[in-house]
Rosetta silent file (secondary structure, phi, psi, omega in degrees, C-alpha in Angstrom):
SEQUENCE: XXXXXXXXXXXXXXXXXXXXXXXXXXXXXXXXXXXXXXXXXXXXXXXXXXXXXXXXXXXXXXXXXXXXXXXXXXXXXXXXXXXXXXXXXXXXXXXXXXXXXXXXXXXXXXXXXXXXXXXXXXXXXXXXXXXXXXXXXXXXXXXXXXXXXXXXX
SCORE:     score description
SCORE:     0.000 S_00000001
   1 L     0.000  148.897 -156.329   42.499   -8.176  175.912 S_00000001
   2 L   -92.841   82.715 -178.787   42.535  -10.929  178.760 S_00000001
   3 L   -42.801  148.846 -170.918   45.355  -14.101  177.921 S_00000001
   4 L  -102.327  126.697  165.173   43.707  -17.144  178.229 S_00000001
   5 L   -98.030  156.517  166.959   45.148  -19.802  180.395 S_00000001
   6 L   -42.939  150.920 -116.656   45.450  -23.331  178.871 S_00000001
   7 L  -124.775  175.423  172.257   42.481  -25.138  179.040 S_00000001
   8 L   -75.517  135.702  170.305   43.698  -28.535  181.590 S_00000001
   9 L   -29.012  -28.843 -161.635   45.480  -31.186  179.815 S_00000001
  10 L  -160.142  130.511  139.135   42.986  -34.027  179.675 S_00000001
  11 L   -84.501  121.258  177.089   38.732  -34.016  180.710 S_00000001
  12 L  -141.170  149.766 -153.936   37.483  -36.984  182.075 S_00000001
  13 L  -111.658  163.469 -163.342   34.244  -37.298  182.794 S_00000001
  14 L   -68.220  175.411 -177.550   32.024  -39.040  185.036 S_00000001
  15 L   -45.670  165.881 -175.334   31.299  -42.685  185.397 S_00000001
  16 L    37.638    7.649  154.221   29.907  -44.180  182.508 S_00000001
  17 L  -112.133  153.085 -175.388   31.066  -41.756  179.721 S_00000001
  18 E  -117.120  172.364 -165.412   33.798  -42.225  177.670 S_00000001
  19 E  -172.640  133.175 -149.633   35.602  -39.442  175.748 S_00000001
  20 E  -125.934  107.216 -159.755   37.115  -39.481  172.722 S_00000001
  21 E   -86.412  133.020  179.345   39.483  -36.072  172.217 S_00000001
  22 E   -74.160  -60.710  177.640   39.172  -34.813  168.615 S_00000001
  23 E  -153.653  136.097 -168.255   41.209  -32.112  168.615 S_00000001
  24 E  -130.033  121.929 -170.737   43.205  -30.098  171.700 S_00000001
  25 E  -141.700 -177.891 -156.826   44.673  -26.771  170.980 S_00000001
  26 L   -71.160  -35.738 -172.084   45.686  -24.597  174.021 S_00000001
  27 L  -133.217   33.754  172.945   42.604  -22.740  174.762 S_00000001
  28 E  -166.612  136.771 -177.948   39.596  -25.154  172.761 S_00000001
  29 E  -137.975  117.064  164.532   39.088  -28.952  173.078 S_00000001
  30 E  -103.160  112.442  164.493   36.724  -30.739  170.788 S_00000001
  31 E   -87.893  143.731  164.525   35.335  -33.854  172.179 S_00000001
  32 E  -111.622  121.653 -172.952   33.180  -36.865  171.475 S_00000001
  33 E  -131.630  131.635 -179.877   31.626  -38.086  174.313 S_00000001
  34 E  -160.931  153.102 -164.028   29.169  -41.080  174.858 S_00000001
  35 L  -124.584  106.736  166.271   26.815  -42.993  177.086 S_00000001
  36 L    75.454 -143.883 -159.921   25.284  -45.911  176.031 S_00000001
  37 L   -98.593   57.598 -177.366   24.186  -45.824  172.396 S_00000001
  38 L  -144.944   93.344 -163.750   24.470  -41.969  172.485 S_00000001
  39 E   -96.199  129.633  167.097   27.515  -39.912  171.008 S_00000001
  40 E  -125.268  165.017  171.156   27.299  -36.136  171.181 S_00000001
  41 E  -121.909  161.981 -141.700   30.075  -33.730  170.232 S_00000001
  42 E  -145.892  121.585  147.537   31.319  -31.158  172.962 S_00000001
  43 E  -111.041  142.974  166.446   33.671  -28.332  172.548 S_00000001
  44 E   -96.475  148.925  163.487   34.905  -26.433  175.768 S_00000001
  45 E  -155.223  164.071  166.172   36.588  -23.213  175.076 S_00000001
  46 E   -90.433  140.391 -171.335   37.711  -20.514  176.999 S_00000001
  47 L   -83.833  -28.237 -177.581   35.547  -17.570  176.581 S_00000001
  48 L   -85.183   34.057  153.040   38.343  -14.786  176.631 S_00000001
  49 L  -112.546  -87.598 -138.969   39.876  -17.062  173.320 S_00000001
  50 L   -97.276 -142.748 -161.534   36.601  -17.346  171.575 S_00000001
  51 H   -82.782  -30.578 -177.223   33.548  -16.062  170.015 S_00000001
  52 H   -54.828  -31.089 -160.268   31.932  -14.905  174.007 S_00000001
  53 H   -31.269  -21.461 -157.266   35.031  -12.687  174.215 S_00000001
  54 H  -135.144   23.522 -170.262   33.587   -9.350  173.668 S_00000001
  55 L  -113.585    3.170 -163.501   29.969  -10.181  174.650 S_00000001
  56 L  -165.707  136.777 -176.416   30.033  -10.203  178.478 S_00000001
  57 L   -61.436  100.406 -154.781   32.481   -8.924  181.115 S_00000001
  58 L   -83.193  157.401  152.823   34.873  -12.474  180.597 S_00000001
  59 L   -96.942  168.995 -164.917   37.538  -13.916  183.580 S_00000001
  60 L   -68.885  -72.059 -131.307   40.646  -15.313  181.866 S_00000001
  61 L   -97.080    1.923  167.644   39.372  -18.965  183.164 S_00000001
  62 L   -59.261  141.577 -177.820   35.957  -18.844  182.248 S_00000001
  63 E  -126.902  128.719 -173.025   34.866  -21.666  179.628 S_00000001
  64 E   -73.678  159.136  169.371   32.019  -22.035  177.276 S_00000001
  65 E  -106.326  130.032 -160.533   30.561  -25.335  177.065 S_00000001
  66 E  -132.827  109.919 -171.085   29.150  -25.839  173.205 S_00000001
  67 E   -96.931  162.623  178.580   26.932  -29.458  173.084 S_00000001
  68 L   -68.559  147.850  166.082   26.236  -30.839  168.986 S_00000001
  69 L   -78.963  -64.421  159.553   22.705  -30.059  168.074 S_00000001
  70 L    -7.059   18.647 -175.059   22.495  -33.707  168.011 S_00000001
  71 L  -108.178  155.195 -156.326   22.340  -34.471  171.904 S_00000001
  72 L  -110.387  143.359 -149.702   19.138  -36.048  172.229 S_00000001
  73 H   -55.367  -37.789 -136.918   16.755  -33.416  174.787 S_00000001
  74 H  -110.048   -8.814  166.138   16.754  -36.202  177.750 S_00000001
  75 H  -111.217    5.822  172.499   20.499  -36.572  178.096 S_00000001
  76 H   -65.080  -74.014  159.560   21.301  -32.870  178.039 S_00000001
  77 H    34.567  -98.546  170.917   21.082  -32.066  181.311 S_00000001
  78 H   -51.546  -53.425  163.072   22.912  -34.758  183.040 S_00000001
  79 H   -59.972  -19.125  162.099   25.690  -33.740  180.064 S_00000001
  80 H   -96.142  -46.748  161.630   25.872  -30.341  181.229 S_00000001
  81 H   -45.700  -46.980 -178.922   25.892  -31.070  184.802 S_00000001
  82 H   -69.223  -19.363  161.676   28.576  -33.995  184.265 S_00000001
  83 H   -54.064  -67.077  163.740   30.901  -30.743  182.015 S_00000001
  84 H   -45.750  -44.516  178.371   30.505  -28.650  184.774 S_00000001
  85 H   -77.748  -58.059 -175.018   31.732  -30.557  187.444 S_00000001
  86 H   -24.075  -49.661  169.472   34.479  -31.501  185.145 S_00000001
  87 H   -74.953  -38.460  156.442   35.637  -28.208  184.379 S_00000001
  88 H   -55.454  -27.867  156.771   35.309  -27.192  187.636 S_00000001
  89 H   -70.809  -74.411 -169.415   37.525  -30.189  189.125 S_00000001
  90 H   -79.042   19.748  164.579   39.950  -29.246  186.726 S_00000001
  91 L  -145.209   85.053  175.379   40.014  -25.655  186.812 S_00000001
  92 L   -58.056   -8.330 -177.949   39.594  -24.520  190.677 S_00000001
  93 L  -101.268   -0.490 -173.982   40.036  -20.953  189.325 S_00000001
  94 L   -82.254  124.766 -173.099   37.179  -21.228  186.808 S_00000001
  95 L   -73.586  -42.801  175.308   34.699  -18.665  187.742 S_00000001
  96 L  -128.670  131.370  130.483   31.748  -19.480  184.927 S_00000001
  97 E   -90.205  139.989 -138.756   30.990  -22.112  182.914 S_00000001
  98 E  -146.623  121.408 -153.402   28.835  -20.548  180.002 S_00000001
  99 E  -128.360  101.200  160.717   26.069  -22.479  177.921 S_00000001
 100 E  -115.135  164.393 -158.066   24.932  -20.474  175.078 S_00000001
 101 E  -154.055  149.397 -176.470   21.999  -21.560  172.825 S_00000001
 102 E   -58.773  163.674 -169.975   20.007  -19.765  170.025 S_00000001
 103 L   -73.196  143.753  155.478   17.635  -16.929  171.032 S_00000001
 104 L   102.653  -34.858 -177.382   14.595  -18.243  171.833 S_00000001
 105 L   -87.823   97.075  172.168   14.978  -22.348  171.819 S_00000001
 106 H   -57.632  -35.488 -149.361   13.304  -22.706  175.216 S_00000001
 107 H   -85.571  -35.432 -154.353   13.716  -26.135  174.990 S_00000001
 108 H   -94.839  -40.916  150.173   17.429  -26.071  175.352 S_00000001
 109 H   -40.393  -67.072 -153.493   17.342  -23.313  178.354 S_00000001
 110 H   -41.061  -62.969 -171.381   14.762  -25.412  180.114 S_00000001
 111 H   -54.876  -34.086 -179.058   17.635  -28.070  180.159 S_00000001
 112 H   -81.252  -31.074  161.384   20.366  -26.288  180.950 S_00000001
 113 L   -89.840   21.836  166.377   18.610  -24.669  184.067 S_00000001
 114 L  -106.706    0.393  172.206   17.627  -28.104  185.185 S_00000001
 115 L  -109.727   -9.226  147.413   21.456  -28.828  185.245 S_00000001
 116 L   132.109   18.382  165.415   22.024  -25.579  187.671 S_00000001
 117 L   -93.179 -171.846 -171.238   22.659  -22.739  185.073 S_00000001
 118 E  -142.102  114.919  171.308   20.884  -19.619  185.290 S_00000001
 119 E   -49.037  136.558  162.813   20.132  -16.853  182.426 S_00000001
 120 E  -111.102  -29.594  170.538   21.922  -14.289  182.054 S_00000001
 121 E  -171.965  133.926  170.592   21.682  -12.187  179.070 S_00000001
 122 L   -73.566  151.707  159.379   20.887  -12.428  174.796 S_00000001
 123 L  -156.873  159.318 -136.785   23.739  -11.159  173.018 S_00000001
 124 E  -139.871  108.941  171.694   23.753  -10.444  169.247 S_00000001
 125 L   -50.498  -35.208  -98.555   27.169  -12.232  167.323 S_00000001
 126 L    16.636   23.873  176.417   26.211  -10.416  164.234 S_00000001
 127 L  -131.996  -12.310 -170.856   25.874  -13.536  162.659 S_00000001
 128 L  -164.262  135.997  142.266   23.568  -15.113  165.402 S_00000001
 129 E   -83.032  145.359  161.402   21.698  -14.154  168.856 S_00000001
 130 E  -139.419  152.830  164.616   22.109  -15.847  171.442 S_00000001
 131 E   -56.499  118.787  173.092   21.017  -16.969  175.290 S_00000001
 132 E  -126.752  150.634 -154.802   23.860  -16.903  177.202 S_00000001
 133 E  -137.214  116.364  175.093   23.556  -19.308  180.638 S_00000001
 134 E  -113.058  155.279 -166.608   25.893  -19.409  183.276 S_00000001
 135 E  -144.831  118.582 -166.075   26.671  -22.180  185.680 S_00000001
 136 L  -131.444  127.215 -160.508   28.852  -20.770  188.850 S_00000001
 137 L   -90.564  176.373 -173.214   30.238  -22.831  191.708 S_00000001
 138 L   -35.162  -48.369  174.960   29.664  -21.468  195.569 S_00000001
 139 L   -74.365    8.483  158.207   32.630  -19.576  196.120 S_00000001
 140 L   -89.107  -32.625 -156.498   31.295  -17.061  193.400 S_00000001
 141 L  -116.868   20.853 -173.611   27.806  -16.667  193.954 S_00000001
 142 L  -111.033  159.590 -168.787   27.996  -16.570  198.115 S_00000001
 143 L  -130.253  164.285  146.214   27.399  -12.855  199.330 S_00000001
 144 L   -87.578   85.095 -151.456   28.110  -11.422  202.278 S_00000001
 145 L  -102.325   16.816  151.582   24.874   -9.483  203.236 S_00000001
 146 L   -55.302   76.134 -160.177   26.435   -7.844  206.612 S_00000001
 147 L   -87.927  -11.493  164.845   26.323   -4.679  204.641 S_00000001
 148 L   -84.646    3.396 -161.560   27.689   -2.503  207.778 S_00000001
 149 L  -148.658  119.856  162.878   31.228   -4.693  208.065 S_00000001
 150 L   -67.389  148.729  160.532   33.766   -3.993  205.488 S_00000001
 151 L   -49.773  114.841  161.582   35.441   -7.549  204.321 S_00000001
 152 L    89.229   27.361 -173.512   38.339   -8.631  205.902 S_00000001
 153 L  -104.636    0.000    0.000   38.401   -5.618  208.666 S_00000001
């Protein structure tokens, strides 16, 4: 099993949201976060601490992002793009940020690949399926496709 590093002390989030911390435990942060007249609640967790753990090959710093069914369809998006870059400012070692959503709700995919994740696989809880959608910054997803030149030779 993978230890989990500590999730960064404090998320702060882009201009014009505020964030309200519910509860902060070493490796899960529940947040209330709102724009305008629009509060959603947000947990980050690290996926090798939490329910993803055994569904997908995890890195110690990846972290799921988990939005309230209550976010209204036209600010998700923008709320998963403004998470990402968050977590990724404050965790330069985080490889994935990881959006999962019930199998099947199209609606909620749609959004989250219009904020720059990409499917990746259903996985089965046993209490729920789910979509699970990763969002990966450059230095993960760039390839080397010289296929003839070992790395660093």
């Amino acid at each position: 099993m993978i230890t989990a590093p500590a999730l960064p002390v404090r998320f702060v989030l882009g201009p014009g949201w505020e964030t309200f911390e519910e509860s902060v435990r070493r490796s899960a942060a529940d947040l209330r976060v709102r724009r305008n007249d629009v509060t959603v609640d947000v947990r980050l967790e690290r996926c090798a601490a939490g329910r993803l753990r055994d569904t997908y090959p995890v890195s110690a710093h990846d972290v799921e992002v988990w939005i309230g069914d209550g976010c209204p369809d036209g600010v998700l998006p923008d709320l998963l793009r403004t998470l990402v870059d968050t977590v990724q400012r404050a965790d330069a070692d985080c490889r994935r940020v990881v959006h999962a959503v019930h199998v099947g709700e199209l609606g909620r995919i749609a959004a989250a690949e219009s904020a720059g994740f990409r499917y990746v696989v259903d996985v089965d809880l046993g209490q729920e399926e789910l979509s699970l959608l990763a969002a990966e910054p450059g230095w993960v997803t760039s390839t080397d496709i010289d296929l003839d030149r070992v790395p660093g030779a």
